[in-house]
mmCIF file with all atom_site columns, C-alpha atoms in Angstrom:
data_model
loop_
_atom_site.group_PDB
_atom_site.id
_atom_site.type_symbol
_atom_site.label_atom_id
_atom_site.label_alt_id
_atom_site.label_comp_id
_atom_site.label_asym_id
_atom_site.label_entity_id
_atom_site.label_seq_id
_atom_site.pdbx_PDB_ins_code
_atom_site.Cartn_x
_atom_site.Cartn_y
_atom_site.Cartn_z
_atom_site.occupancy
_atom_site.B_iso_or_equiv
_atom_site.pdbx_formal_charge
_atom_site.auth_seq_id
_atom_site.auth_comp_id
_atom_site.auth_asym_id
_atom_site.auth_atom_id
_atom_site.pdbx_PDB_model_num
ATOM 1  C CA . UNK A 1 1  ? -4.817  13.607  -6.685  1.00 0.00 ? 73  UNK A CA 1
ATOM 2  C CA . UNK A 1 2  ? -1.538  12.258  -8.110  1.00 0.00 ? 74  UNK A CA 1
ATOM 3  C CA . UNK A 1 3  ? 1.273   11.860  -5.616  1.00 0.00 ? 75  UNK A CA 1
ATOM 4  C CA . UNK A 1 4  ? 3.992   12.720  -8.143  1.00 0.00 ? 76  UNK A CA 1
ATOM 5  C CA . UNK A 1 5  ? 4.557   14.689  -11.305 1.00 0.00 ? 77  UNK A CA 1
ATOM 6  C CA . UNK A 1 6  ? 4.526   12.375  -14.307 1.00 0.00 ? 78  UNK A CA 1
ATOM 7  C CA . UNK A 1 7  ? 8.320   12.099  -14.588 1.00 0.00 ? 79  UNK A CA 1
ATOM 8  C CA . UNK A 1 8  ? 9.385   12.207  -10.927 1.00 0.00 ? 80  UNK A CA 1
ATOM 9  C CA . UNK A 1 9  ? 10.430  9.019   -9.150  1.00 0.00 ? 81  UNK A CA 1
ATOM 10 C CA . UNK A 1 10 ? 8.351   8.118   -6.131  1.00 0.00 ? 82  UNK A CA 1
ATOM 11 C CA . UNK A 1 11 ? 9.899   7.607   -2.715  1.00 0.00 ? 83  UNK A CA 1
ATOM 12 C CA . UNK A 1 12 ? 9.008   4.031   -1.638  1.00 0.00 ? 84  UNK A CA 1
ATOM 13 C CA . UNK A 1 13 ? 8.042   5.127   1.892   1.00 0.00 ? 85  UNK A CA 1
ATOM 14 C CA . UNK A 1 14 ? 5.796   7.896   0.598   1.00 0.00 ? 86  UNK A CA 1
ATOM 15 C CA . UNK A 1 15 ? 4.147   5.552   -1.867  1.00 0.00 ? 87  UNK A CA 1
ATOM 16 C CA . UNK A 1 16 ? 3.667   2.865   0.797   1.00 0.00 ? 88  UNK A CA 1
ATOM 17 C CA . UNK A 1 17 ? 2.007   5.374   3.138   1.00 0.00 ? 89  UNK A CA 1
ATOM 18 C CA . UNK A 1 18 ? -0.302  6.454   0.314   1.00 0.00 ? 90  UNK A CA 1
ATOM 19 C CA . UNK A 1 19 ? -1.132  2.788   -0.323  1.00 0.00 ? 91  UNK A CA 1
ATOM 20 C CA . UNK A 1 20 ? -1.974  2.229   3.337   1.00 0.00 ? 92  UNK A CA 1
ATOM 21 C CA . UNK A 1 21 ? -4.266  5.256   3.207   1.00 0.00 ? 93  UNK A CA 1
ATOM 22 C CA . UNK A 1 22 ? -5.973  3.835   0.128   1.00 0.00 ? 94  UNK A CA 1
ATOM 23 C CA . UNK A 1 23 ? -6.323  0.379   1.698   1.00 0.00 ? 95  UNK A CA 1
ATOM 24 C CA . UNK A 1 24 ? -7.748  1.757   4.932   1.00 0.00 ? 96  UNK A CA 1
ATOM 25 C CA . UNK A 1 25 ? -10.209 4.187   3.338   1.00 0.00 ? 97  UNK A CA 1
ATOM 26 C CA . UNK A 1 26 ? -12.518 1.241   2.618   1.00 0.00 ? 98  UNK A CA 1
ATOM 27 C CA . UNK A 1 27 ? -13.711 -0.342  5.868   1.00 0.00 ? 99  UNK A CA 1
ATOM 28 C CA . UNK A 1 28 ? -14.030 -3.875  4.447   1.00 0.00 ? 100 UNK A CA 1
ATOM 29 C CA . UNK A 1 29 ? -10.678 -3.755  2.663   1.00 0.00 ? 101 UNK A CA 1
ATOM 30 C CA . UNK A 1 30 ? -9.003  -2.268  5.741   1.00 0.00 ? 102 UNK A CA 1
ATOM 31 C CA . UNK A 1 31 ? -10.456 -4.951  7.993   1.00 0.00 ? 103 UNK A CA 1
ATOM 32 C CA . UNK A 1 32 ? -9.272  -7.651  5.575   1.00 0.00 ? 104 UNK A CA 1
ATOM 33 C CA . UNK A 1 33 ? -5.769  -6.119  5.527   1.00 0.00 ? 105 UNK A CA 1
ATOM 34 C CA . UNK A 1 34 ? -5.571  -6.017  9.327   1.00 0.00 ? 106 UNK A CA 1
ATOM 35 C CA . UNK A 1 35 ? -6.882  -9.562  9.617   1.00 0.00 ? 107 UNK A CA 1
ATOM 36 C CA . UNK A 1 36 ? -4.471  -10.989 7.046   1.00 0.00 ? 108 UNK A CA 1
ATOM 37 C CA . UNK A 1 37 ? -1.434  -9.171  8.433   1.00 0.00 ? 109 UNK A CA 1
ATOM 38 C CA . UNK A 1 38 ? -2.274  -9.748  12.085  1.00 0.00 ? 110 UNK A CA 1
ATOM 39 C CA . UNK A 1 39 ? -1.874  -6.044  12.769  1.00 0.00 ? 111 UNK A CA 1
ATOM 40 C CA . UNK A 1 40 ? -4.219  -3.971  14.861  1.00 0.00 ? 112 UNK A CA 1
ATOM 41 C CA . UNK A 1 41 ? -4.636  -0.198  14.510  1.00 0.00 ? 113 UNK A CA 1
ATOM 42 C CA . UNK A 1 42 ? -2.177  0.533   17.345  1.00 0.00 ? 114 UNK A CA 1
ATOM 43 C CA . UNK A 1 43 ? 0.566   -1.743  16.014  1.00 0.00 ? 115 UNK A CA 1
ATOM 44 C CA . UNK A 1 44 ? 0.044   -0.351  12.514  1.00 0.00 ? 116 UNK A CA 1
ATOM 45 C CA . UNK A 1 45 ? 0.441   3.227   13.776  1.00 0.00 ? 117 UNK A CA 1
ATOM 46 C CA . UNK A 1 46 ? 3.496   2.250   15.825  1.00 0.00 ? 118 UNK A CA 1
ATOM 47 C CA . UNK A 1 47 ? 5.070   0.548   12.799  1.00 0.00 ? 119 UNK A CA 1
ATOM 48 C CA . UNK A 1 48 ? 4.746   3.331   10.248  1.00 0.00 ? 120 UNK A CA 1
ATOM 49 C CA . UNK A 1 49 ? 8.530   3.796   10.304  1.00 0.00 ? 121 UNK A CA 1
ATOM 50 C CA . UNK A 1 50 ? 9.151   0.069   9.776   1.00 0.00 ? 122 UNK A CA 1
ATOM 51 C CA . UNK A 1 51 ? 9.825   -0.733  6.108   1.00 0.00 ? 123 UNK A CA 1
ATOM 52 C CA . UNK A 1 52 ? 8.290   -4.199  6.471   1.00 0.00 ? 124 UNK A CA 1
ATOM 53 C CA . UNK A 1 53 ? 5.034   -2.770  7.856   1.00 0.00 ? 125 UNK A CA 1
ATOM 54 C CA . UNK A 1 54 ? 4.992   -0.219  5.033   1.00 0.00 ? 126 UNK A CA 1
ATOM 55 C CA . UNK A 1 55 ? 5.626   -2.943  2.449   1.00 0.00 ? 127 UNK A CA 1
ATOM 56 C CA . UNK A 1 56 ? 2.802   -5.057  3.882   1.00 0.00 ? 128 UNK A CA 1
ATOM 57 C CA . UNK A 1 57 ? 0.156   -2.763  2.393   1.00 0.00 ? 129 UNK A CA 1
ATOM 58 C CA . UNK A 1 58 ? 1.596   -3.132  -1.089  1.00 0.00 ? 130 UNK A CA 1
ATOM 59 C CA . UNK A 1 59 ? 2.076   -6.872  -0.569  1.00 0.00 ? 131 UNK A CA 1
ATOM 60 C CA . UNK A 1 60 ? -1.597  -7.064  0.413   1.00 0.00 ? 132 UNK A CA 1
ATOM 61 C CA . UNK A 1 61 ? -2.560  -5.395  -2.878  1.00 0.00 ? 133 UNK A CA 1
ATOM 62 C CA . UNK A 1 62 ? -0.136  -7.493  -4.915  1.00 0.00 ? 134 UNK A CA 1
ATOM 63 C CA . UNK A 1 63 ? -1.995  -10.599 -3.748  1.00 0.00 ? 135 UNK A CA 1
ATOM 64 C CA . UNK A 1 64 ? -5.229  -9.331  -5.339  1.00 0.00 ? 136 UNK A CA 1
ATOM 65 C CA . UNK A 1 65 ? -4.523  -7.804  -8.723  1.00 0.00 ? 137 UNK A CA 1
ATOM 66 C CA . UNK A 1 66 ? -7.836  -5.920  -9.135  1.00 0.00 ? 138 UNK A CA 1
ATOM 67 C CA . UNK A 1 67 ? -7.073  -3.900  -5.975  1.00 0.00 ? 139 UNK A CA 1
ATOM 68 C CA . UNK A 1 68 ? -3.454  -3.405  -7.056  1.00 0.00 ? 140 UNK A CA 1
ATOM 69 C CA . UNK A 1 69 ? -4.666  -1.914  -10.334 1.00 0.00 ? 141 UNK A CA 1
ATOM 70 C CA . UNK A 1 70 ? -7.326  0.245   -8.637  1.00 0.00 ? 142 UNK A CA 1
ATOM 71 C CA . UNK A 1 71 ? -4.821  1.557   -6.103  1.00 0.00 ? 143 UNK A CA 1
ATOM 72 C CA . UNK A 1 72 ? -2.285  2.338   -8.827  1.00 0.00 ? 144 UNK A CA 1
ATOM 73 C CA . UNK A 1 73 ? -4.926  4.272   -10.768 1.00 0.00 ? 145 UNK A CA 1
ATOM 74 C CA . UNK A 1 74 ? -6.044  6.157   -7.649  1.00 0.00 ? 146 UNK A CA 1
ATOM 75 C CA . UNK A 1 75 ? -2.447  7.077   -6.787  1.00 0.00 ? 147 UNK A CA 1
ATOM 76 C CA . UNK A 1 76 ? -1.492  7.910   -10.401 1.00 0.00 ? 148 UNK A CA 1
ATOM 77 C CA . UNK A 1 77 ? 1.312   5.339   -10.544 1.00 0.00 ? 149 UNK A CA 1
ATOM 78 C CA . UNK A 1 78 ? 1.698   2.035   -12.332 1.00 0.00 ? 150 UNK A CA 1
ATOM 79 C CA . UNK A 1 79 ? 1.236   -1.340  -10.661 1.00 0.00 ? 151 UNK A CA 1
ATOM 80 C CA . UNK A 1 80 ? 4.901   -1.960  -11.465 1.00 0.00 ? 152 UNK A CA 1
ATOM 81 C CA . UNK A 1 81 ? 5.879   1.141   -9.480  1.00 0.00 ? 153 UNK A CA 1
ATOM 82 C CA . UNK A 1 82 ? 3.923   -0.194  -6.521  1.00 0.00 ? 154 UNK A CA 1
ATOM 83 C CA . UNK A 1 83 ? 5.677   -3.542  -6.690  1.00 0.00 ? 155 UNK A CA 1
ATOM 84 C CA . UNK A 1 84 ? 9.075   -1.840  -7.103  1.00 0.00 ? 156 UNK A CA 1
ATOM 85 C CA . UNK A 1 85 ? 8.383   0.243   -3.988  1.00 0.00 ? 157 UNK A CA 1
ATOM 86 C CA . UNK A 1 86 ? 7.523   -2.925  -2.062  1.00 0.00 ? 158 UNK A CA 1
ATOM 87 C CA . UNK A 1 87 ? 10.706  -4.587  -3.254  1.00 0.00 ? 159 UNK A CA 1
ATOM 88 C CA . UNK A 1 88 ? 12.782  -1.540  -2.264  1.00 0.00 ? 160 UNK A CA 1
ATOM 89 C CA . UNK A 1 89 ? 11.249  -1.542  1.210   1.00 0.00 ? 161 UNK A CA 1
ATOM 90 C CA . UNK A 1 90 ? 11.893  -5.256  1.671   1.00 0.00 ? 162 UNK A CA 1
ATOM 91 C CA . UNK A 1 91 ? 15.515  -5.083  0.478   1.00 0.00 ? 163 UNK A CA 1
#
């Protein structure tokens, strides 16, 4: 299901939360994300209002282009929109 109409801009926080959902829906990918970020499920939940935690999911995908492309397709956005959301969150 797309998270935006085709011409509407996407809120970076909303997109980052959708990315985290996509990352965590696959057990292996989710475990890899938690391992690489050093987060555990409790710290991830506690940090969902922290822009840097939100950006970490997109950063994780940006480091492996095939997943970045798959996530963008699943969320009906472009990879560039994902990276722009990460950049906005890290600004």
